[in-house]
Amino acid sequence: MNEPLVAEKVRQAELDIRGMTCASCAMRVEKALAKVPGVARATVNLATDRATVEATADAPDAAALAQQLVAAVEKAGYEATPVAAPEPAPAPEDTASFAIGGMTCSACSNRVEKVLARVPGVSAASVNLATEEASVRLAAPLDAAMRERLVAAVQKAGYEATPIDKNPSAASEPTSDTPAPPSRAALAEIAARRELRAVLAAAVLTAPLVVPMFGHWLGVHWMLPAVAQLVLASSVQFGFGARFYRAAWKAVRAFSGNMDLLVALGTSAAWGVSVYAMLAHPGETAHLYFEASAVVITLVRFGKWLEARAKRQTTDAIRALNALRPDRARIREHGAERDVPLAQVRVGDVVVVRPGERLPTDGVVLEGRSHIDESLITGESLPVPKSPDDAVTAGSINGEGLLAVRTTAIGAETTLARIIRLVENAQAEKAPIQRLVDRVSAVFVPAILVIAALTLGGWLLAGASAETAILNAVAVLVIACPCALGLATPAAIMAGTGVAARHGVLIKDAEALETAHDVSVVAFDKTGTLTLGQPSLAA
């Protein structure tokens, strides 16, 4: 699609993409981004819902390029939000984060930004539509009253706002009158439970339509009245299936197709044929297919829930690595020690680490002698002796001695943070097989639509009734779902790199993971550490 980027690359931009449901969606977004002037290469990862764009020297400035990229994605029928480049974290007491509910487009996010910016005491506000999250920069320390004013401003604009804790280590201690806001992971878990409840509700409504079919095996011929079937099927079709219609409409507007279009067409056709049969043959239930549309909607939504669950599980490795960093640090100033949130530690500060504690930052030992468990970095499970002037790494565990460490790196610059970024980049990388899958998926949906049309025409030419022809065409549509085709590979990459990271193996890119199955011999040089961590006495 694009030529590989060479020396002319000057910068890289990332965007969060919302609305993609299959590999053909990702391909459409890639093509739209590639057409933007100044773009040398664009890749879209369906599993992470993120696009990476590499710009050339003749590209416009960062702000203008971001606007053009967002406009290209929106024209293709999706929503995009630029991902801000990492910056030094401001003082945690001067920022606030909120989960925003009710936004549907960029106009919504712009409106929320404006109402937040007008609140007295707010110096800047930004809203990420993809993550449905608002970040507010404050001119004064955040307190309960300011948080309430911000929430009230968003609610007055017609949306919902829930405070979230973006940096638990920097959060102030909760008090009786200021409850700790939920974390982003907690909110994601709430959304997952809400989706599961929707799936279960759809299954409950679908069950009365399906159970009589099993009764036929036992010789029991009984079906619900036609009106009851219509009510149950319509509730599932247009209630729990509304998301498929919205996504299908976006695809149609972009003159393209995706899995949601197939589901919407197939289930609507089955529902429509059943309504026609019910009106044309009052009192008969033998030729009603309401259960088909309801079952497909329920199963596809169940599949969507499984996909989201798989994505959450693949991030366990990242969360486990992040958990290695302590939330707080003990710094020494003017001969006195005080406990502070980790985000308040600065380069040059002296951090005191007691026996058994994890080191909060990278640094150099000033005082004390001890042994450090650095297995998270070296893989060596035996403790390493440390004395003054020795380097230590954040996340490693102090042994028996008290250490005073001068901080040399904090936040995103620590060795552990760089390892986390390496794992994240590997999870987002496309393997060679994924590029092949993308090419197949780009023509998959149009091909299925053509095959369904040929099926319909073929049955009609063969003399079959319109009902029979439509049912066979519907069968082609509902069984042809490219979701697994487009999601299997990126999900496997995320799972593979995540499991490897939990076992101390860092995979640089997806191509290395794909070719690892051909490895039969692994050679280690003399610096390689191959130990069991179980000393034994040899005769």
Coordinates of C-alpha atoms in Angstrom, one line a residue:
M1 CA 0.0 0.0 0.0
N2 CA 2.6 2.5 1.1
E3 CA 6.4 2.4 0.5
P4 CA 8.4 1.7 3.6
L5 CA 9.6 4.8 5.4
V6 CA 13.3 5.6 5.0
A7 CA 15.4 8.6 5.9
E8 CA 12.8 11.2 5.1
K9 CA 10.7 10.4 8.2
V10 CA 10.6 13.3 10.6
R11 CA 8.0 12.3 13.1
Q12 CA 5.3 9.8 14.0
A13 CA 1.7 10.4 15.0
E14 CA -0.8 8.0 16.6
L15 CA -4.6 8.1 16.6
D16 CA -7.2 6.2 18.6
I17 CA -9.8 4.9 16.2
R18 CA -13.4 4.1 17.3
G19 CA -16.0 2.3 15.3
M20 CA -13.9 -0.5 13.7
T21 CA -15.5 -4.0 13.9
C22 CA -13.5 -6.1 11.4
A23 CA -10.4 -6.3 9.3
S24 CA -12.0 -4.6 6.4
C25 CA -12.7 -1.6 8.6
A26 CA -9.0 -1.4 9.5
M27 CA -8.0 -1.6 5.9
R28 CA -10.4 1.2 5.0
V29 CA -8.9 3.4 7.7
E30 CA -5.4 2.6 6.5
K31 CA -6.3 3.6 2.9
A32 CA -7.9 6.8 4.1
L33 CA -4.9 7.8 6.1
A34 CA -2.4 6.9 3.4
K35 CA -4.1 9.4 1.0
V36 CA -3.4 12.3 3.3
P37 CA -0.6 14.5 1.9
G38 CA 2.7 14.0 3.7
V39 CA 1.9 10.5 5.0
A40 CA 4.6 8.1 4.2
R41 CA 3.1 5.1 5.9
A42 CA 0.0 4.2 7.9
T43 CA -0.8 1.1 9.8
V44 CA -4.0 0.3 11.8
N45 CA -4.1 -2.4 14.5
L46 CA -7.6 -3.8 15.0
A47 CA -6.9 -5.3 18.3
T48 CA -5.7 -2.1 19.9
D49 CA -7.9 0.2 17.9
R50 CA -4.9 2.5 17.2
A51 CA -3.5 3.9 14.0
T52 CA 0.2 4.8 13.6
V53 CA 1.1 7.3 10.9
E54 CA 4.7 8.2 9.8
A55 CA 5.1 11.6 8.2
T56 CA 7.6 12.9 5.7
A57 CA 9.6 16.1 5.7
D58 CA 7.1 17.8 3.4
A59 CA 4.2 17.1 5.8
P60 CA 2.4 20.1 7.4
D61 CA 3.0 20.9 11.1
A62 CA 1.8 18.5 13.8
A63 CA -1.5 20.3 14.5
A64 CA -2.4 20.7 10.8
L65 CA -1.5 17.1 10.1
A66 CA -3.6 15.8 13.0
Q67 CA -6.6 17.7 11.7
Q68 CA -6.2 16.3 8.3
L69 CA -5.8 12.7 9.6
V70 CA -8.9 13.0 11.8
A71 CA -10.9 14.5 8.9
A72 CA -9.8 11.6 6.7
V73 CA -10.9 9.0 9.2
E74 CA -14.2 10.7 9.8
K75 CA -14.9 10.9 6.1
A76 CA -14.3 7.1 6.0
G77 CA -17.1 6.7 8.5
Y78 CA -15.2 6.3 11.8
E79 CA -14.0 8.5 14.6
A80 CA -10.4 9.4 15.4
T81 CA -8.7 11.2 18.3
P82 CA -5.0 12.1 18.2
V83 CA -2.9 10.5 20.9
A84 CA -0.8 13.2 22.6
A85 CA 2.9 12.6 22.8
P86 CA 4.2 11.8 26.2
E87 CA 5.1 14.9 28.2
P88 CA 6.5 15.4 31.6
A89 CA 3.7 14.8 34.1
P90 CA 2.4 18.0 35.7
A91 CA 1.9 18.2 39.4
P92 CA -0.9 15.6 40.1
E93 CA -2.8 18.0 42.3
D94 CA -3.3 20.3 39.3
T95 CA -5.0 17.8 37.0
A96 CA -8.3 16.0 37.0
S97 CA -9.6 13.2 34.8
F98 CA -13.2 12.2 34.1
A99 CA -15.0 9.4 32.2
I100 CA -17.5 11.1 29.9
G101 CA -20.7 9.3 28.9
G102 CA -23.2 10.1 26.2
M103 CA -20.8 11.4 23.5
T104 CA -21.4 10.2 20.0
C105 CA -19.3 12.4 17.7
S106 CA -16.5 15.0 17.6
A107 CA -19.1 17.7 18.1
C108 CA -20.0 16.2 21.5
S109 CA -16.4 16.2 22.6
N110 CA -15.9 19.8 21.5
R111 CA -18.9 20.8 23.4
V112 CA -17.7 19.1 26.6
E113 CA -14.3 20.7 26.2
K114 CA -15.9 24.2 25.9
V115 CA -18.1 23.8 29.0
L116 CA -15.1 22.5 31.1
A117 CA -12.9 25.3 29.9
R118 CA -15.5 27.9 31.1
V119 CA -15.4 26.6 34.6
P120 CA -13.6 29.1 36.9
G121 CA -10.2 27.8 37.9
V122 CA -9.7 25.6 34.7
S123 CA -6.6 26.6 32.6
A124 CA -7.1 24.0 29.9
A125 CA -9.4 21.0 29.0
S126 CA -9.1 18.3 26.5
V127 CA -11.6 15.5 25.7
N128 CA -10.6 12.2 24.0
L129 CA -13.6 10.9 22.1
A130 CA -12.1 7.4 21.5
T131 CA -11.5 6.8 25.2
E132 CA -14.5 8.9 26.3
E133 CA -12.2 10.6 28.8
A134 CA -11.6 14.3 29.7
S135 CA -8.4 15.7 31.1
V136 CA -8.6 19.1 32.9
R137 CA -5.6 21.2 33.8
L138 CA -6.3 23.3 36.9
A139 CA -4.8 26.6 38.1
A140 CA -5.2 25.5 41.7
P141 CA -5.0 22.2 43.6
L142 CA -8.0 19.9 43.0
D143 CA -10.5 19.6 45.8
A144 CA -13.9 18.1 46.2
A145 CA -15.7 21.4 45.4
M146 CA -13.9 21.8 42.1
R147 CA -14.6 18.2 41.2
E148 CA -18.3 18.7 41.8
R149 CA -18.3 21.9 39.7
L150 CA -16.7 20.1 36.8
V151 CA -19.1 17.2 37.0
A152 CA -22.1 19.6 37.2
A153 CA -20.8 21.6 34.1
V154 CA -20.7 18.4 32.1
Q155 CA -24.1 17.3 33.3
K156 CA -25.6 20.7 32.4
A157 CA -24.3 20.2 28.9
G158 CA -26.3 17.0 28.6
Y159 CA -23.6 14.4 29.3
E160 CA -22.4 12.3 32.2
A161 CA -19.1 12.7 34.0
T162 CA -17.4 10.3 36.5
P163 CA -14.1 11.2 38.2
I164 CA -11.4 8.6 37.5
D165 CA -8.0 8.1 39.0
K166 CA -5.4 8.3 36.1
N167 CA -2.4 8.1 38.5
P168 CA -3.1 6.1 41.6
S169 CA 0.4 6.8 42.9
A170 CA -0.2 10.5 42.8
A171 CA -3.7 10.6 44.2
S172 CA -4.3 12.1 47.5
E173 CA -5.3 9.9 50.4
P174 CA -9.1 9.4 50.4
T175 CA -11.0 11.0 53.2
S176 CA -14.4 10.4 54.6
D177 CA -15.8 13.3 52.7
T178 CA -13.8 12.8 49.5
P179 CA -14.2 9.2 48.2
A180 CA -11.5 8.0 45.9
P181 CA -12.6 8.1 42.3
P182 CA -12.7 4.8 40.4
S183 CA -9.8 3.8 38.3
R184 CA -10.0 3.4 34.5
A185 CA -9.7 -0.4 34.9
A186 CA -12.7 -0.3 37.3
L187 CA -14.8 1.6 34.8
A188 CA -13.8 -0.8 32.0
E189 CA -14.9 -3.7 34.2
I190 CA -18.3 -1.9 34.8
A191 CA -18.7 -1.5 31.0
A192 CA -17.9 -5.2 30.5
R193 CA -20.5 -6.2 33.1
R194 CA -23.0 -4.0 31.4
E195 CA -22.3 -5.6 28.0
L196 CA -22.6 -9.1 29.6
R197 CA -26.0 -8.2 31.0
A198 CA -27.1 -7.1 27.5
V199 CA -26.0 -10.4 26.1
L200 CA -27.9 -12.3 28.8
A201 CA -31.0 -10.3 28.3
A202 CA -30.9 -10.9 24.6
A203 CA -30.5 -14.6 25.3
V204 CA -33.5 -14.7 27.6
L205 CA -35.7 -13.0 24.9
T206 CA -34.4 -15.4 22.3
A207 CA -34.8 -18.6 24.3
P208 CA -38.6 -18.9 23.9
L209 CA -38.1 -18.7 20.1
V210 CA -35.5 -21.5 20.1
V211 CA -36.8 -24.0 22.7
P212 CA -39.8 -25.1 20.6
M213 CA -37.4 -26.2 17.9
F214 CA -35.8 -28.7 20.2
G215 CA -39.3 -30.0 21.1
H216 CA -39.7 -31.3 17.6
W217 CA -37.0 -33.9 18.3
L218 CA -39.2 -35.3 21.0
G219 CA -42.3 -35.2 18.8
V220 CA -43.7 -32.1 20.5
H221 CA -45.0 -29.7 17.8
W222 CA -45.7 -26.4 19.4
M223 CA -44.7 -22.8 18.6
L224 CA -45.4 -19.5 20.2
P225 CA -48.2 -17.4 18.6
A226 CA -47.0 -15.3 15.7
V227 CA -47.6 -12.0 17.5
A228 CA -45.5 -13.2 20.5
Q229 CA -42.7 -14.2 18.2
L230 CA -42.8 -10.8 16.5
V231 CA -42.6 -8.9 19.9
L232 CA -39.7 -11.0 21.2
A233 CA -37.7 -11.0 17.9
S234 CA -38.3 -7.2 17.4
S235 CA -37.0 -6.5 20.8
V236 CA -33.8 -8.3 20.1
Q237 CA -33.5 -7.1 16.5
F238 CA -34.0 -3.4 17.0
G239 CA -33.0 -3.1 20.7
F240 CA -29.9 -5.2 21.2
G241 CA -29.1 -5.1 17.4
A242 CA -29.2 -1.3 17.1
R243 CA -25.4 -1.1 17.3
F244 CA -25.1 -3.1 14.1
Y245 CA -27.4 -0.8 12.2
R246 CA -25.4 2.3 13.3
A247 CA -22.1 0.7 12.3
A248 CA -23.6 -0.5 9.0
W249 CA -24.8 3.0 8.2
K250 CA -21.3 4.3 8.6
A251 CA -20.0 1.7 6.2
V252 CA -22.6 2.6 3.6
R253 CA -21.9 6.3 3.9
A254 CA -18.2 5.4 3.2
F255 CA -19.2 3.3 0.2
S256 CA -17.7 0.2 1.8
G257 CA -18.8 -2.9 3.8
N258 CA -18.0 -4.5 7.1
M259 CA -19.2 -7.4 9.2
D260 CA -21.9 -5.2 10.8
L261 CA -23.4 -4.6 7.3
L262 CA -23.7 -8.4 6.7
V263 CA -25.3 -8.9 10.1
A264 CA -27.7 -6.0 9.6
L265 CA -28.7 -7.1 6.1
G266 CA -29.0 -10.8 7.0
T267 CA -31.0 -10.4 10.2
S268 CA -33.2 -7.7 8.7
A269 CA -34.0 -9.9 5.7
A270 CA -34.9 -12.9 8.0
W271 CA -37.1 -10.6 10.2
G272 CA -38.7 -9.0 7.2
V273 CA -39.6 -12.3 5.5
S274 CA -41.1 -13.5 8.7
V275 CA -43.3 -10.4 9.0
Y276 CA -44.4 -10.8 5.4
A277 CA -45.3 -14.5 6.0
M278 CA -47.2 -13.6 9.2
L279 CA -49.3 -11.0 7.4
A280 CA -49.7 -13.2 4.2
H281 CA -50.7 -16.4 6.1
P282 CA -52.5 -15.4 9.4
G283 CA -52.5 -18.0 12.0
E284 CA -49.6 -20.0 10.5
T285 CA -46.3 -20.3 12.3
A286 CA -44.5 -22.9 10.2
H287 CA -42.9 -20.4 7.9
L288 CA -41.7 -17.9 10.4
Y289 CA -38.0 -17.3 10.9
F290 CA -38.0 -14.9 13.8
E291 CA -35.7 -17.2 15.8
A292 CA -33.0 -17.0 13.1
S293 CA -32.7 -13.2 13.3
A294 CA -32.8 -13.2 17.1
V295 CA -30.2 -16.0 17.5
V296 CA -27.8 -14.3 15.1
I297 CA -28.0 -11.0 16.9
T298 CA -27.5 -12.7 20.3
L299 CA -24.6 -14.8 19.1
V300 CA -22.8 -12.0 17.4
R301 CA -23.1 -9.8 20.5
F302 CA -21.8 -12.7 22.6
G303 CA -18.9 -12.9 20.2
K304 CA -18.3 -9.1 20.6
W305 CA -18.2 -9.6 24.4
L306 CA -15.7 -12.4 24.1
E307 CA -13.5 -10.3 21.8
A308 CA -13.5 -7.4 24.3
R309 CA -12.8 -9.9 27.1
A310 CA -9.9 -11.3 25.2
K311 CA -8.5 -7.8 24.7
R312 CA -8.7 -7.0 28.4
Q313 CA -6.9 -10.2 29.3
T314 CA -4.0 -9.5 26.9
T315 CA -3.2 -6.3 28.8
D316 CA -2.7 -8.3 32.0
A317 CA 1.1 -8.4 31.3
I318 CA 1.2 -4.6 31.1
R319 CA -0.7 -4.2 34.3
A320 CA 1.6 -6.7 36.0
L321 CA 4.6 -4.8 34.9
N322 CA 3.1 -1.5 36.0
A323 CA 2.3 -3.1 39.4
L324 CA 6.1 -3.6 40.0
R325 CA 6.4 0.2 40.5
P326 CA 5.5 1.3 44.1
D327 CA 2.8 3.9 44.5
R328 CA 4.9 6.0 46.9
A329 CA 8.5 6.8 47.7
R330 CA 10.3 8.0 50.9
I331 CA 12.5 11.0 50.1
R332 CA 15.2 12.6 52.3
E333 CA 15.3 16.4 52.4
H334 CA 17.4 18.5 54.8
G335 CA 18.1 15.4 56.9
A336 CA 14.4 14.5 57.3
E337 CA 12.4 11.8 55.6
R338 CA 8.9 12.1 54.3
D339 CA 6.6 9.8 52.4
V340 CA 5.3 11.3 49.0
P341 CA 3.4 10.0 46.0
L342 CA 5.7 8.6 43.3
A343 CA 4.8 11.3 40.8
Q344 CA 6.3 14.0 43.1
V345 CA 9.8 12.5 43.0
R346 CA 12.2 14.4 40.8
V347 CA 15.6 13.6 39.3
G348 CA 18.3 14.3 41.9
D349 CA 16.1 13.5 44.9
V350 CA 17.5 11.2 47.5
V351 CA 15.1 8.2 48.0
V352 CA 15.4 6.0 51.1
V353 CA 14.6 2.3 50.5
R354 CA 14.2 0.0 53.5
P355 CA 14.8 -3.7 53.5
G356 CA 12.1 -5.7 51.6
E357 CA 10.8 -2.7 49.7
R358 CA 10.8 -2.2 45.9
L359 CA 12.9 0.6 44.5
P360 CA 10.6 3.4 43.2
T361 CA 13.0 4.9 40.6
D362 CA 16.2 4.3 38.8
G363 CA 19.2 5.7 40.6
V364 CA 22.7 5.3 42.0
V365 CA 23.4 4.1 45.6
L366 CA 24.7 6.9 47.8
E367 CA 24.7 5.2 51.2
G368 CA 24.4 1.6 52.5
R369 CA 25.1 -1.9 51.3
S370 CA 22.5 -4.6 50.4
H371 CA 21.5 -7.2 47.9
I372 CA 19.0 -6.4 45.2
D373 CA 16.7 -8.9 43.4
E374 CA 16.9 -7.6 39.8
S375 CA 15.3 -10.7 38.2
L376 CA 12.7 -8.5 36.4
I377 CA 15.6 -7.1 34.3
T378 CA 18.3 -9.7 34.2
G379 CA 16.4 -12.9 34.8
E380 CA 18.9 -13.8 37.5
S381 CA 16.9 -14.9 40.6
L382 CA 19.9 -14.7 43.0
P383 CA 20.3 -11.2 44.6
V384 CA 23.0 -8.9 43.4
P385 CA 25.3 -7.1 45.9
K386 CA 25.0 -3.3 45.8
S387 CA 27.2 -0.7 47.4
P388 CA 27.8 3.1 46.9
D389 CA 28.1 4.2 43.2
D390 CA 26.3 1.1 42.0
A391 CA 23.3 1.6 39.7
V392 CA 19.9 0.3 40.7
T393 CA 16.6 -0.2 38.8
A394 CA 13.0 0.7 39.6
G395 CA 10.9 -2.3 40.5
S396 CA 13.7 -4.4 41.9
I397 CA 13.5 -5.6 45.5
N398 CA 15.9 -4.5 48.2
G399 CA 17.3 -7.1 50.4
E400 CA 18.7 -6.9 53.9
G401 CA 20.2 -3.4 54.1
L402 CA 18.9 0.2 54.1
L403 CA 19.9 2.2 51.0
A404 CA 19.9 5.8 50.1
V405 CA 19.6 6.2 46.3
R406 CA 20.0 9.4 44.2
T407 CA 17.3 9.4 41.5
T408 CA 18.6 9.4 37.9
A409 CA 15.4 8.6 36.0
I410 CA 11.7 8.9 36.8
G411 CA 8.4 8.1 35.1
A412 CA 8.6 7.2 31.4
E413 CA 12.4 7.3 31.4
T414 CA 13.0 4.5 33.9
T415 CA 14.2 1.1 32.6
L416 CA 10.9 -0.6 33.6
A417 CA 8.9 2.0 31.8
R418 CA 10.9 1.5 28.6
I419 CA 10.3 -2.3 29.0
I420 CA 6.6 -1.6 29.2
R421 CA 6.7 0.5 26.1
L422 CA 8.6 -2.3 24.3
V423 CA 5.9 -4.8 25.1
E424 CA 3.2 -2.4 24.1
N425 CA 4.9 -1.7 20.7
A426 CA 5.3 -5.4 20.1
Q427 CA 1.6 -6.0 20.8
A428 CA 0.6 -3.3 18.4
E429 CA 2.9 -4.5 15.6
K430 CA 1.6 -6.2 12.5
A431 CA 3.0 -9.6 11.7
P432 CA 3.6 -10.5 8.0
I433 CA 0.6 -12.9 8.1
Q434 CA -1.6 -10.1 9.4
R435 CA -0.8 -8.0 6.2
L436 CA -2.0 -11.0 4.2
V437 CA -5.1 -11.2 6.2
D438 CA -5.7 -7.5 5.7
R439 CA -5.5 -7.9 1.9
V440 CA -8.0 -10.8 2.0
S441 CA -10.4 -8.9 4.3
A442 CA -10.4 -5.9 2.1
V443 CA -12.4 -7.8 -0.6
F444 CA -14.1 -10.3 1.7
V445 CA -17.3 -8.3 2.5
P446 CA -17.9 -7.1 -1.1
A447 CA -17.4 -10.7 -2.3
I448 CA -19.9 -12.0 0.2
L449 CA -22.5 -9.4 -0.9
V450 CA -22.0 -10.5 -4.6
I451 CA -22.3 -14.2 -3.7
A452 CA -25.5 -13.5 -1.8
A453 CA -26.9 -11.6 -4.7
L454 CA -26.0 -14.4 -7.1
T455 CA -27.6 -16.9 -4.7
L456 CA -30.8 -14.9 -4.7
G457 CA -30.9 -14.6 -8.5
G458 CA -29.9 -18.2 -9.0
W459 CA -32.8 -19.6 -6.9
L460 CA -35.2 -17.3 -8.6
L461 CA -34.0 -18.4 -12.1
A462 CA -34.3 -22.0 -11.0
G463 CA -38.0 -21.5 -10.3
A464 CA -37.9 -21.3 -6.5
S465 CA -40.3 -19.1 -4.6
A466 CA -39.1 -15.6 -3.5
E467 CA -39.2 -16.8 0.1
T468 CA -36.9 -19.7 -0.6
A469 CA -34.5 -17.5 -2.6
I470 CA -34.3 -14.9 0.1
L471 CA -33.8 -17.4 2.8
N472 CA -30.8 -18.9 1.0
A473 CA -29.3 -15.5 0.3
V474 CA -29.8 -14.6 4.0
A475 CA -27.9 -17.8 4.9
V476 CA -24.9 -16.7 2.9
L477 CA -24.9 -13.3 4.7
V478 CA -25.3 -14.4 8.3
I479 CA -22.6 -17.2 8.2
A480 CA -20.0 -15.1 6.5
C481 CA -18.5 -13.1 9.4
P482 CA -14.9 -11.8 8.8
C483 CA -14.4 -10.9 12.5
A484 CA -12.4 -13.9 13.3
L485 CA -10.4 -13.5 10.2
G486 CA -9.3 -10.0 11.1
L487 CA -9.1 -10.3 14.9
A488 CA -7.4 -13.7 15.4
T489 CA -3.9 -12.6 14.4
P490 CA -3.6 -9.4 16.3
A491 CA -5.3 -11.0 19.4
A492 CA -2.8 -13.9 19.1
I493 CA 0.1 -11.4 19.0
M494 CA -1.1 -9.5 22.0
A495 CA -1.7 -12.8 23.9
G496 CA 1.7 -14.2 22.9
T497 CA 3.7 -11.1 23.8
G498 CA 1.8 -10.7 27.1
V499 CA 2.4 -14.3 28.2
A500 CA 6.1 -14.0 27.3
A501 CA 6.4 -10.8 29.3
R502 CA 4.9 -12.4 32.3
H503 CA 7.7 -15.1 32.1
G504 CA 10.5 -12.5 31.6
V505 CA 10.8 -12.9 27.8
L506 CA 10.6 -9.6 25.8
I507 CA 9.6 -9.9 22.2
K508 CA 10.8 -7.0 20.1
D509 CA 8.3 -7.2 17.2
A510 CA 5.5 -9.4 15.8
E511 CA 7.6 -10.8 13.0
A512 CA 10.0 -12.3 15.5
L513 CA 7.1 -14.0 17.3
E514 CA 5.7 -15.4 14.0
T515 CA 9.1 -16.9 13.0
A516 CA 9.8 -18.3 16.4
H517 CA 8.1 -21.6 15.5
D518 CA 11.0 -22.4 13.2
V519 CA 13.6 -22.0 15.9
S520 CA 15.1 -25.4 16.9
V521 CA 18.4 -24.2 18.5
V522 CA 19.0 -21.2 20.8
A523 CA 22.6 -20.1 21.4
F524 CA 23.7 -18.1 24.5
D525 CA 27.0 -16.3 24.8
K526 CA 29.0 -16.3 27.9
T527 CA 27.1 -13.3 29.4
G528 CA 23.8 -15.2 29.2
T529 CA 22.2 -16.1 32.6
L530 CA 20.8 -19.6 32.7
T531 CA 20.1 -20.6 36.3
L532 CA 17.3 -22.3 38.1
G533 CA 17.6 -20.1 41.2
Q534 CA 17.9 -23.3 43.3
P535 CA 21.5 -23.6 44.6
S536 CA 22.6 -27.2 45.3
L537 CA 25.7 -28.8 46.7
A538 CA 27.8 -30.7 44.2
A539 CA 30.3 -33.4 45.2

